[in-house]
Coordinates of C-alpha atoms (C1' of nucleotides) in Angstrom, one line a residue:
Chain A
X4 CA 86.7 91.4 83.6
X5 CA 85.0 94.6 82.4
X6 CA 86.2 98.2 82.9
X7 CA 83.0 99.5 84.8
X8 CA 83.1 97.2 86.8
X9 CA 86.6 98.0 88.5
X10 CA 85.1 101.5 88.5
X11 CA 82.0 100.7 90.5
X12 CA 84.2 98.6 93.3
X13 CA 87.3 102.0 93.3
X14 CA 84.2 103.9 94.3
X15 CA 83.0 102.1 96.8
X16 CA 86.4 101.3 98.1
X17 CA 86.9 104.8 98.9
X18 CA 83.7 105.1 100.4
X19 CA 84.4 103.0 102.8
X20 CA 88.2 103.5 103.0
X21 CA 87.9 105.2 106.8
X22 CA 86.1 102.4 108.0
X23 CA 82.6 101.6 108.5
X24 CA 79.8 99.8 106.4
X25 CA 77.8 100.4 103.5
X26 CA 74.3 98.6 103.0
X27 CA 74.0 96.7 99.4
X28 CA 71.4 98.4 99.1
X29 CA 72.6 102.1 99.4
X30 CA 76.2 100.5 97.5
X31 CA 74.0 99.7 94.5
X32 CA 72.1 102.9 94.4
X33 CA 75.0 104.6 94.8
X34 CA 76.5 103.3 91.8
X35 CA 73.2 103.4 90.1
X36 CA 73.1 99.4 89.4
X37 CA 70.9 96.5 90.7
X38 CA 72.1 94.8 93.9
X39 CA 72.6 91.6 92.0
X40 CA 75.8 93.7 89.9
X41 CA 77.5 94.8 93.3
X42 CA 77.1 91.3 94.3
X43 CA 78.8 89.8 91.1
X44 CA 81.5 93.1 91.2
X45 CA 82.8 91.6 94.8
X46 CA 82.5 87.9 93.8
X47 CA 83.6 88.1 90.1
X48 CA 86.2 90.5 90.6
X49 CA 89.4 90.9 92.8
X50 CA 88.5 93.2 95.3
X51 CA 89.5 94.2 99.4
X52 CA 85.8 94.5 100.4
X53 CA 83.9 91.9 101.8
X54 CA 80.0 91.6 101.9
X55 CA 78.9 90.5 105.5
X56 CA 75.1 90.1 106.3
X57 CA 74.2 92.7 103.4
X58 CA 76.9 95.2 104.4
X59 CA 79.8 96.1 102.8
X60 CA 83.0 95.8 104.6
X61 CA 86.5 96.5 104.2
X62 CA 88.4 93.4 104.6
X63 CA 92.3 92.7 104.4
X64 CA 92.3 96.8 104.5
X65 CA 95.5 98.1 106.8
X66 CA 94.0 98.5 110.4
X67 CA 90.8 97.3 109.3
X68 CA 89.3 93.8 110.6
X69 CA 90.0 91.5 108.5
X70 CA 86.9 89.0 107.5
X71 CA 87.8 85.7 108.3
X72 CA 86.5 83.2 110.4
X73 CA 88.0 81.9 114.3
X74 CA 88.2 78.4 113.7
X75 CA 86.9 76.7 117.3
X76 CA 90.7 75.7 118.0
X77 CA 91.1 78.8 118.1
X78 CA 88.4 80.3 120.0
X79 CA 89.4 77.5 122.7
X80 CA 92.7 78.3 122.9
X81 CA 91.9 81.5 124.3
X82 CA 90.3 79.9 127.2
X83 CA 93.3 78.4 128.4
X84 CA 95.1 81.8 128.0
X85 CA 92.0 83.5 129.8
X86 CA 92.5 81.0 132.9
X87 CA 96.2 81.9 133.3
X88 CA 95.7 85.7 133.3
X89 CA 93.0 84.9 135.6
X90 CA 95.8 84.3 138.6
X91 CA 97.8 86.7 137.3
X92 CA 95.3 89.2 138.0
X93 CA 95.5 88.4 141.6
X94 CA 98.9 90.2 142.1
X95 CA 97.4 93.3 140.1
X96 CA 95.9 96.1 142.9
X97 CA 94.7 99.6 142.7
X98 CA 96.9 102.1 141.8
X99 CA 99.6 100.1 140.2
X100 CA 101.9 101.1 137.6
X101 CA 102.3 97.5 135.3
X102 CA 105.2 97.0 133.3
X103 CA 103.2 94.6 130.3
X104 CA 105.6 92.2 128.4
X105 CA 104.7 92.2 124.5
X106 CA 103.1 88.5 123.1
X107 CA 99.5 87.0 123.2
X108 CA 100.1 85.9 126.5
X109 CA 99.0 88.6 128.7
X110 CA 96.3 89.7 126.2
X111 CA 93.6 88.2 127.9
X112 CA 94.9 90.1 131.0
X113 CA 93.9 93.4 129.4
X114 CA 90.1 94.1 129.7
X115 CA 89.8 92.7 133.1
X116 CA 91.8 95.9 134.2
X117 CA 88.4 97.7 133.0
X118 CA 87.8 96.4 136.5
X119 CA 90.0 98.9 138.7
X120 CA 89.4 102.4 139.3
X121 CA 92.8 103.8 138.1
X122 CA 95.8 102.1 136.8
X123 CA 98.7 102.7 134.7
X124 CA 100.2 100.3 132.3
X125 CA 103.6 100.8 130.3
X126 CA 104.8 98.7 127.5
X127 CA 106.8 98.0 124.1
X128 CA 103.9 96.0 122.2
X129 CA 101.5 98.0 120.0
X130 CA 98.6 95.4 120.5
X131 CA 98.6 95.8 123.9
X132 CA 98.8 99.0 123.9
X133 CA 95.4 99.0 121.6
X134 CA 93.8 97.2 124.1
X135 CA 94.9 99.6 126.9
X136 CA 93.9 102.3 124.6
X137 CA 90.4 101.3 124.6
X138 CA 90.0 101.8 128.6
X139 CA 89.3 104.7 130.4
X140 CA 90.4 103.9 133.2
X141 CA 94.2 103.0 132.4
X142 CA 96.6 105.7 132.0
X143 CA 98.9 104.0 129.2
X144 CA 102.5 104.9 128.4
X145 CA 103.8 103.1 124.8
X146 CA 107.7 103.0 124.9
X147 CA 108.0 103.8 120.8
X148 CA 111.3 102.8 118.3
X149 CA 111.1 100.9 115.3
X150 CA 108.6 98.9 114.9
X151 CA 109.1 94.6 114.4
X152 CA 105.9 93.1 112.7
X153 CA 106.9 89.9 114.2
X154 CA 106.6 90.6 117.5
X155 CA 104.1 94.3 117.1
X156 CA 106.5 95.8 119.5
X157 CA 108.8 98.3 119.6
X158 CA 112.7 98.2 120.0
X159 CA 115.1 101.3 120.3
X160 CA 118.1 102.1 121.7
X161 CA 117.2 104.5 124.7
X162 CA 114.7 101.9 125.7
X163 CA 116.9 100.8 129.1
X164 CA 116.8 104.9 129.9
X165 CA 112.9 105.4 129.2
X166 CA 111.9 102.5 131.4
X167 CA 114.3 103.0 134.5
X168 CA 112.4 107.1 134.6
X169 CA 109.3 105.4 135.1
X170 CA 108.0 104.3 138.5
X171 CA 107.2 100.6 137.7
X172 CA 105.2 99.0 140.5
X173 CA 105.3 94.8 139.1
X174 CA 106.2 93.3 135.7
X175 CA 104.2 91.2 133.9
X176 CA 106.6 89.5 131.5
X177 CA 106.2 86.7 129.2
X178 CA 108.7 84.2 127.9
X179 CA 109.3 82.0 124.9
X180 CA 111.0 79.7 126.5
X181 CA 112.1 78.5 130.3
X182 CA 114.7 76.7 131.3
X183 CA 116.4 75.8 135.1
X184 CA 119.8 75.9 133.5
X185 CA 119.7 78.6 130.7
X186 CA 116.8 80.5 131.9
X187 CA 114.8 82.6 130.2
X188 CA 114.5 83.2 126.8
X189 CA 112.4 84.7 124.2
X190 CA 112.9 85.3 120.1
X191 CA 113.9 89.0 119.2
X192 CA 116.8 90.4 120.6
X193 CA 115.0 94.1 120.9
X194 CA 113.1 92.2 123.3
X195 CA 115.7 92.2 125.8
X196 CA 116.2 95.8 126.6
X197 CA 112.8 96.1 127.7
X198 CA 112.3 92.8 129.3
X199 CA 115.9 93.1 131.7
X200 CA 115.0 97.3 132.4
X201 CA 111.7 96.3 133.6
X202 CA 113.0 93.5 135.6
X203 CA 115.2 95.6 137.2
X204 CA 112.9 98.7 138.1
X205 CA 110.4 96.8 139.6
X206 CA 109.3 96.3 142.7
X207 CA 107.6 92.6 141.9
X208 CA 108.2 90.6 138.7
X209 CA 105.9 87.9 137.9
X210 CA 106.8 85.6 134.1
X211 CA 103.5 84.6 133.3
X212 CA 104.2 81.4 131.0
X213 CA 102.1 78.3 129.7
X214 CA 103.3 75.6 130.6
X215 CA 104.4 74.4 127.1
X216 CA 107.4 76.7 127.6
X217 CA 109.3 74.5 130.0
X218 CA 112.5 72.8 129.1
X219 CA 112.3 74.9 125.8
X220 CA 115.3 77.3 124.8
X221 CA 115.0 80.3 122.2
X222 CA 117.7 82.6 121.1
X223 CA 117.4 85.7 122.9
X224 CA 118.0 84.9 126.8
X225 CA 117.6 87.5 129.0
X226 CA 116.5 86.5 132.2
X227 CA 117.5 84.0 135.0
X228 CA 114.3 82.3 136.5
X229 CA 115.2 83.7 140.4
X230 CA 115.0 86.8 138.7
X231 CA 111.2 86.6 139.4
X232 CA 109.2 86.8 142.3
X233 CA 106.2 84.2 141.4
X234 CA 106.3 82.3 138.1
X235 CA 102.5 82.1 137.3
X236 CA 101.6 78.8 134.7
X237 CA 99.0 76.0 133.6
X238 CA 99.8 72.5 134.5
X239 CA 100.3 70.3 137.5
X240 CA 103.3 69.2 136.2
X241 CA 105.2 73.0 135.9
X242 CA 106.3 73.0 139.6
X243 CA 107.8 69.7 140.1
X244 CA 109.4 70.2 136.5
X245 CA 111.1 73.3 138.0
X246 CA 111.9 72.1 141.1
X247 CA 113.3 68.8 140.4
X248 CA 117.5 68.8 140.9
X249 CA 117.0 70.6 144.2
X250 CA 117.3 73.8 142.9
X251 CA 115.2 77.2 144.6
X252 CA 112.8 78.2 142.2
X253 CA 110.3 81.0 142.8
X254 CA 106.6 80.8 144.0
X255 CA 104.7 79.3 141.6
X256 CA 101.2 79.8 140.9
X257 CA 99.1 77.1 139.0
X258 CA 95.8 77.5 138.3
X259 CA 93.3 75.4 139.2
X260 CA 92.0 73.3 136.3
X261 CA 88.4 73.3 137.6
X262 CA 87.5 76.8 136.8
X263 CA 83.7 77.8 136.0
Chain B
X18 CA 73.6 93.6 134.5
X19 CA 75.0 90.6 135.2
X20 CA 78.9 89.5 136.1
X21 CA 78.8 86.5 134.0
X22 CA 77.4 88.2 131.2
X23 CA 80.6 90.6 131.4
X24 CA 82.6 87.4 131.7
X25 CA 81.3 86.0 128.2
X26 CA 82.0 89.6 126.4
X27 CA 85.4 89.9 127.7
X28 CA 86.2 86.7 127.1
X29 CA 84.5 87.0 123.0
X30 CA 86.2 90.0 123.1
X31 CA 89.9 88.1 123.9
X32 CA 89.0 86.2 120.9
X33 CA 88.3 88.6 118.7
X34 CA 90.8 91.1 119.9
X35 CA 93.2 90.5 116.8
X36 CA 90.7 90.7 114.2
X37 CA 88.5 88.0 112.1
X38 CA 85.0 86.8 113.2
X39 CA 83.3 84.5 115.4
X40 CA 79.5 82.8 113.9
X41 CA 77.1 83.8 116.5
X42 CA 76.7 79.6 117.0
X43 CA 80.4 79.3 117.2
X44 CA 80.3 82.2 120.0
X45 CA 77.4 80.3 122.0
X46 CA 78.8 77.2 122.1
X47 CA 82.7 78.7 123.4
X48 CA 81.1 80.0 126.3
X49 CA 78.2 77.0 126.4
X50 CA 75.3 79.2 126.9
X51 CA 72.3 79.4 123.8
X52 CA 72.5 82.0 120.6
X53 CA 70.1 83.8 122.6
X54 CA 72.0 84.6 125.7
X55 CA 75.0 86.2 123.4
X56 CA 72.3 87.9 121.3
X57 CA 71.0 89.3 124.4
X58 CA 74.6 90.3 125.9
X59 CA 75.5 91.9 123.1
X60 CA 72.5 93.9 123.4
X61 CA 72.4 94.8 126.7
X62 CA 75.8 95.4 127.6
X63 CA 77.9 98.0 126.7
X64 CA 80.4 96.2 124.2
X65 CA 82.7 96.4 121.6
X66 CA 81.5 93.7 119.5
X67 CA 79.1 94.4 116.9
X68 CA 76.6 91.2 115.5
X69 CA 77.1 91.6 111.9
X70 CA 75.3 89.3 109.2
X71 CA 75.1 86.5 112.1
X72 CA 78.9 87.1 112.6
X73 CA 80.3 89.1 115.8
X74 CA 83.0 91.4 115.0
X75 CA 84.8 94.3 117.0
X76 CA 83.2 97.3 116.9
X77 CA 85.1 100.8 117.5
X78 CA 88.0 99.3 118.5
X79 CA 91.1 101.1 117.7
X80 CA 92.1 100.4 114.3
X81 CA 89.6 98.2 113.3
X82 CA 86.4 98.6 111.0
X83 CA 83.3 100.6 113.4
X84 CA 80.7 99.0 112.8
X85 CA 78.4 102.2 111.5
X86 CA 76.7 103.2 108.5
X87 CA 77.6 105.5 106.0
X88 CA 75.0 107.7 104.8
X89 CA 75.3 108.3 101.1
X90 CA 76.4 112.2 102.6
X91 CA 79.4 110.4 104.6
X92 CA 80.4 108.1 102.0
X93 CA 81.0 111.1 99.6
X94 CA 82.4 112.8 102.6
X95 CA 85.3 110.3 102.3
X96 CA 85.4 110.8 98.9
X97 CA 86.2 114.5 99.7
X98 CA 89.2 113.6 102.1
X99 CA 90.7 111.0 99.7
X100 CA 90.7 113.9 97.1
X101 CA 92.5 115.8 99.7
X102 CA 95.1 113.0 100.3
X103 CA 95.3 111.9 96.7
X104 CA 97.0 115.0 95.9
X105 CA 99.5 115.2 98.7
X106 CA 100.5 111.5 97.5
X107 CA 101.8 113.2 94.3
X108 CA 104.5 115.1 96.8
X109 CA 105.4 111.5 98.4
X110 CA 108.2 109.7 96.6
X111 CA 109.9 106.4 97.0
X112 CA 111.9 105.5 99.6
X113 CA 110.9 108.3 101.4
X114 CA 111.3 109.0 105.3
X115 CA 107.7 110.6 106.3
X116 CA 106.5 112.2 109.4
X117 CA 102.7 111.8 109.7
X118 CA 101.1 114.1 111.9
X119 CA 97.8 112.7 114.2
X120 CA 94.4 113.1 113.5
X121 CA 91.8 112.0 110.4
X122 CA 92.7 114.0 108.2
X123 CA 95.8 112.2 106.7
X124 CA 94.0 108.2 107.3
X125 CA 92.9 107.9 103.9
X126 CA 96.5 108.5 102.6
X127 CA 98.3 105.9 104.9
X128 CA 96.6 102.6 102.3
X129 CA 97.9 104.3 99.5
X130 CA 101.5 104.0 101.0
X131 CA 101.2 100.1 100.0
X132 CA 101.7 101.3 96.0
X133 CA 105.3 102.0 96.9
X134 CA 108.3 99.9 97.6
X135 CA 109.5 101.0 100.3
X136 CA 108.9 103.8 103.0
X137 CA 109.9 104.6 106.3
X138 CA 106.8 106.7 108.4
X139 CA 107.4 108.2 111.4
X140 CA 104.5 109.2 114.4
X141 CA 103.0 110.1 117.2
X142 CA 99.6 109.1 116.4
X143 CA 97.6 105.7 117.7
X144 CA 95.7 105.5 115.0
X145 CA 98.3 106.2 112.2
X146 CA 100.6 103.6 113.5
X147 CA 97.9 100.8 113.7
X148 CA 97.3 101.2 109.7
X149 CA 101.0 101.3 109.0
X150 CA 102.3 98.5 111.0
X151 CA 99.9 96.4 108.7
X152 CA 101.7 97.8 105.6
X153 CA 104.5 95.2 104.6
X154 CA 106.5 97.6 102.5
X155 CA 106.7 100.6 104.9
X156 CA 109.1 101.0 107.7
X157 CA 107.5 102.0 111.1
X158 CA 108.8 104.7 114.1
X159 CA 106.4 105.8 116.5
X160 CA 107.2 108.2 118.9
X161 CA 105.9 107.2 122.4
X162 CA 104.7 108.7 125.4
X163 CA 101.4 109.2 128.1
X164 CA 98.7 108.4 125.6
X165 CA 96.1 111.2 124.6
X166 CA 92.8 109.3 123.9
X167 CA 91.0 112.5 122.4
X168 CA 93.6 112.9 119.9
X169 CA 94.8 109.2 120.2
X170 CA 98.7 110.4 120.2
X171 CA 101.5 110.2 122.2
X172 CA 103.5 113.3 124.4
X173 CA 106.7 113.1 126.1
X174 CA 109.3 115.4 127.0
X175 CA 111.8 114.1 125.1
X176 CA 109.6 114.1 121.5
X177 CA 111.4 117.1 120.2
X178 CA 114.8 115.4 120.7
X179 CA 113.4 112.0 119.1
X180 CA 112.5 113.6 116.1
X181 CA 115.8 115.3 115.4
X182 CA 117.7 112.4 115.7
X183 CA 115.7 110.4 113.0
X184 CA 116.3 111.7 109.2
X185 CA 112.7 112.8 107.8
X186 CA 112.6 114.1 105.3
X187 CA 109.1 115.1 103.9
X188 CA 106.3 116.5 107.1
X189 CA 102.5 115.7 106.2
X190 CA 101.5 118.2 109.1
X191 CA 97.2 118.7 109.7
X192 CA 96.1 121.7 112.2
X193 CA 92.5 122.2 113.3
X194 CA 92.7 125.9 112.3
X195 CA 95.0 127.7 110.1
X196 CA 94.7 131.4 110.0
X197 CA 96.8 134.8 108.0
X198 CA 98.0 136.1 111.1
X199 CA 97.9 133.9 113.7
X200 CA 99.3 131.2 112.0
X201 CA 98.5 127.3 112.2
X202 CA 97.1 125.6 115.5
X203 CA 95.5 122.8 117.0
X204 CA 93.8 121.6 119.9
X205 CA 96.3 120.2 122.2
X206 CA 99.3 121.0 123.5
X207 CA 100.8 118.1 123.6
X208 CA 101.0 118.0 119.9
X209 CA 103.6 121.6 119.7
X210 CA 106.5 119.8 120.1
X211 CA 106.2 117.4 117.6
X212 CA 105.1 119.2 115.1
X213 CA 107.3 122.0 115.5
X214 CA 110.1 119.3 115.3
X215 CA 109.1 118.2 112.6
X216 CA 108.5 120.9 110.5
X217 CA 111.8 122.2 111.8
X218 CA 113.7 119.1 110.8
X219 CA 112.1 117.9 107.4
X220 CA 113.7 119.0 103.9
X221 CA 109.7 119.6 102.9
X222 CA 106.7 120.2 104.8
X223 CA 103.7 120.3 103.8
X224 CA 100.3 121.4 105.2
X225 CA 97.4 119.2 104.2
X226 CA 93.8 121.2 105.8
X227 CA 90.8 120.9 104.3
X228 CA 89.0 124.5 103.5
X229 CA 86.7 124.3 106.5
X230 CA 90.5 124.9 108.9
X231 CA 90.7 128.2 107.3
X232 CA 90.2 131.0 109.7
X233 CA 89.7 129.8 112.3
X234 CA 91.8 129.9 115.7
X235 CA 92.6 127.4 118.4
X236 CA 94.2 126.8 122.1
X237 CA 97.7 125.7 120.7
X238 CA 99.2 127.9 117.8
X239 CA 102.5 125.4 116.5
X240 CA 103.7 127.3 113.3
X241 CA 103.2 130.4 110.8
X242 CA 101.8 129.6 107.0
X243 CA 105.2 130.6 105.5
X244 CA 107.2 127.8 107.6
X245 CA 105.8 125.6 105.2
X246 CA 106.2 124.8 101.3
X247 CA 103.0 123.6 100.0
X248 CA 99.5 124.0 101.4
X249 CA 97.4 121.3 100.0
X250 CA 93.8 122.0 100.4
X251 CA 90.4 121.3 98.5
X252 CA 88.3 124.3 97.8
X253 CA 88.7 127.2 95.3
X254 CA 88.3 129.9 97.8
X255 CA 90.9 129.0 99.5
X256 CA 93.9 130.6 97.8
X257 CA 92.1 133.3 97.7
X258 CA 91.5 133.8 101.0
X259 CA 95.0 133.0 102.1
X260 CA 96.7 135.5 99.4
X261 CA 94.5 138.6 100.4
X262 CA 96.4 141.4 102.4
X263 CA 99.5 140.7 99.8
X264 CA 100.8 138.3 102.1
X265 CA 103.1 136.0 100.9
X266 CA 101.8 132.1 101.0
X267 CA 103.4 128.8 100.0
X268 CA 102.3 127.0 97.0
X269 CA 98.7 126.1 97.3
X270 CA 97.3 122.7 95.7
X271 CA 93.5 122.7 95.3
X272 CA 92.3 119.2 94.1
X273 CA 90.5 119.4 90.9
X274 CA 86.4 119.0 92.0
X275 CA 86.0 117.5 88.8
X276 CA 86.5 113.7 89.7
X277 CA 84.7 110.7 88.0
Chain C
dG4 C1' 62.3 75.9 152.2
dC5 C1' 59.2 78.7 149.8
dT6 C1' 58.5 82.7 147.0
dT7 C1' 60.0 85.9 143.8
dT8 C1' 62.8 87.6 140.4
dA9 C1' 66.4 87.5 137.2
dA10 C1' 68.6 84.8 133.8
dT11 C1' 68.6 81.6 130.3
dG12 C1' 66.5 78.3 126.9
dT13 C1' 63.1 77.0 123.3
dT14 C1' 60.2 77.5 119.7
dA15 C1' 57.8 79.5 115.9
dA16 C1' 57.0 83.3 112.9
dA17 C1' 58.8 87.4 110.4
dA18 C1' 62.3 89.6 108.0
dT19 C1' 66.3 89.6 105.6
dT20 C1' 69.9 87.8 102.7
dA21 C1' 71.8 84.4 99.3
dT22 C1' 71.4 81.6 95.2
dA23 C1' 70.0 80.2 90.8
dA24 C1' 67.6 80.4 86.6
dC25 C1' 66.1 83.0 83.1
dA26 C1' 64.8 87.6 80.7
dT27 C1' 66.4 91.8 79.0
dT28 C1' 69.4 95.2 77.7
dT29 C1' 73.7 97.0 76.0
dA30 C1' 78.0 97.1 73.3
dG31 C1' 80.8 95.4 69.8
dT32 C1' 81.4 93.1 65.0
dG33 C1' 81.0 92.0 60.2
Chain D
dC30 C1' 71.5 96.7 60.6
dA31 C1' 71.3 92.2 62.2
dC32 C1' 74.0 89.1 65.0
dT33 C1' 76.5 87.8 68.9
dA34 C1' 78.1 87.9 73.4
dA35 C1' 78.7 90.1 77.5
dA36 C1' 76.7 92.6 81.1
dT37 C1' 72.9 93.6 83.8
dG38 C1' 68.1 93.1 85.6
dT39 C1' 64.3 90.3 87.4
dT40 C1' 62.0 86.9 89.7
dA41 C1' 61.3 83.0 92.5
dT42 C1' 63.1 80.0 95.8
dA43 C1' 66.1 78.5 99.5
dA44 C1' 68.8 79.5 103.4
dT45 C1' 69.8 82.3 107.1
dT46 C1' 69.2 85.7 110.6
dT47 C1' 66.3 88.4 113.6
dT48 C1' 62.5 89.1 116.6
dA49 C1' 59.1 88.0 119.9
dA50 C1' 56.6 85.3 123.0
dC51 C1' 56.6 82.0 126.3
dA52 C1' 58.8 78.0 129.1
dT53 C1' 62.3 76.7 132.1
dT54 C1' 65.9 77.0 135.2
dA55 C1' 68.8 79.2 138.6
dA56 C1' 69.6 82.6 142.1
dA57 C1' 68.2 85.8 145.9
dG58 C1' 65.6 87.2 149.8
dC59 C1' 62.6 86.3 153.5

DNA sequence: GCTTTAATGTTAAAATTATAACATTTAGTG
DNA sequence: CACTAAATGTTATAATTTTAACATTAAAGC
């Protein structure tokens, strides 16, 4: 390793510790070095900045998009998640104050609200609300607390009290698992609060769940499955899975698999 | 424009919502159109992804790298605010319970955070939160509410009594104009409350403006100078300035401008 | 169903970025 | 002060990305 070196790469991390990109070009010159050194500084040495189509960028940096790639799994999986959102959607109208569960479920969900003139979302999750963040036309309301990194949301103990002031219209909620006997269950236990508040203020309350959650218990339950007014999921096989022992299950909404 | 087109960005933009990159190929081939097309999306939509170096990445989304570049002027811009937040680090201590106020000026302090081993940081602020909750090591409380996308914070009535409840105990408060006799103020109203809590609450408060705050006057006035212990600021005039009349001022920090 | 226009695809050339090999400079050592 | 080794610079080449022009396909209107 060499001393200048790690002095070159602490300058140009704080140039670009706010965000934003730096050329290689304008990097080297402003350390006064060739652009082959910058390029060995980032590859030889340890560093959080990444060098992305001849720009410097922050990457692993708090906040800051980390530089990896989406392997195509990935990318896929996001269609499936897209698709079920998609019926979702359906139940959302103008005007409507949305309770939105915390997860990756109802993610996709998020910038096709873009689409309405005026809503208002409240939640728990702090990615959601980044995403709600970003439109203009969504009034958002975060419920704070401590935050749990596990889930990105937010648990605290006037939770039940914030949510029952608001005027929630329909709740969106998402599940870990579903069962007919147990019902429904998710993993954190500050879950709960939120998920059993909303449920209870709101006028309509659709679990929005992939279909891999059937049959599938988790440790926080919180919810029977009459609690909700539609259960909204991805396979054929969901409703007949639910309503098998004669029991009354709610509406259920499966998308169609032949989508464009 | 084009629906479909707004169908492939808001789907790309699902699967880049948390973070990493997509290969422009990788991106043409999840939504089975040519490189072309999403070259040309990108391009002529409005969007929040950014084609970087072949890759797309999100682009002024909150809390993740905009896609800009710095000007050798802006990159020792930042330079001049980590100065600023360098030396209110020396008043931080471990173990810590922090109240972070909203706004830019205290960002470039937040990474820093990581050199401790553990912290507890409490806000109000969007954008604060976002680079926290990706720090392991630090404790997280934000303070919820209606979200304010020009200050990206949160308001609530019931901020003032959130903040005395928790234990902080060291306020990092910013103001947008901090003058003799008027005192210290900022743009929205929204943000009174809190900070007043806070500064009422914390064992140490500290002001952290840089010199171009001094006075000047604006809507929302939220404290006088003397309600807080340190002012940490980054320009020799400034002490000055503030000490003339005979007022009495709290300590003043002015960062050394003699930096390597 | 034909015409027209918008959307998308294809290809080749230009520009940019990455890699590797070798030249040069600089700093340290006896 | 010469010698050595590390660090940096230079150049040429390869790979990739961007741009532009034109071909093709799909949609919309009459």
């Amino acid at each position: 390793m060499n001393g200048r070196s790690a002095l070159r790469l602490a300058k140009l991390q704080e140039a670009l510790a706010s965000g934003g990109t730096l050329h290689l070009r304008d990097a080297a010159e402003l350390c006064d070095v060739s652009e082959m050194t910058i390029r060995r500084d980032l590859t030889t040495q340890d560093t959080a900045i990444s060098l992305l189509g001849g720009r410097l960028v922050m990457a692993n940096y708090p906040g800051v998009t980390p530089i990896y790639d989406l392997t195509e799994q990935q990318a896929s999986h996001y269609q499936a998640k897209y698709r079920l959102c998609q019926r979702a959607l359906a139940y959302i109208e103008e005007g409507d104050t949305l309770f939105i569960d915390c997860g990756s479920t109802l993610m996709p969900l998020l910038s096709q609200l873009s689409h309405f003139r005026e809503l208002t979302v409240v939640t728990y999750a702090l990615n959601v609300a980044n995403a709600v963040a970003a439109l203009p036309n969504v009034r958002l309301v975060l419920l704070g607390g401590l935050f749990y990194a596990t889930s990105q949301s937010f648990g605290s103990d006037n939770m039940t009290a914030a949510i029952e002031r608001l005027g929630i219209n329909k709740a969106l909620i998402s599940a870990a698992g579903v069962d007919l006997e147990r019902g429904v269950s998710c993993f954190h236990f500050h879950e709960v609060a939120p998920k059993q508040a909303a449920i209870a203020t709101a006028m309509q309350c659709l679990l929005v769940v992939d279909a891999s959650k059937f049959s599938v218990i988790r440790p926080a339950y919180f919810a029977a499955l009459d609690d909700f007014d539609v259960v909204v999921t991805d396979e054929e096989g969901a409703p007949q899975l639910l309503k098998e022992n004669g029991r009354v299950v709610p509406e259920i909404v499966v998308p169609s698999v032949t989508v464009a």
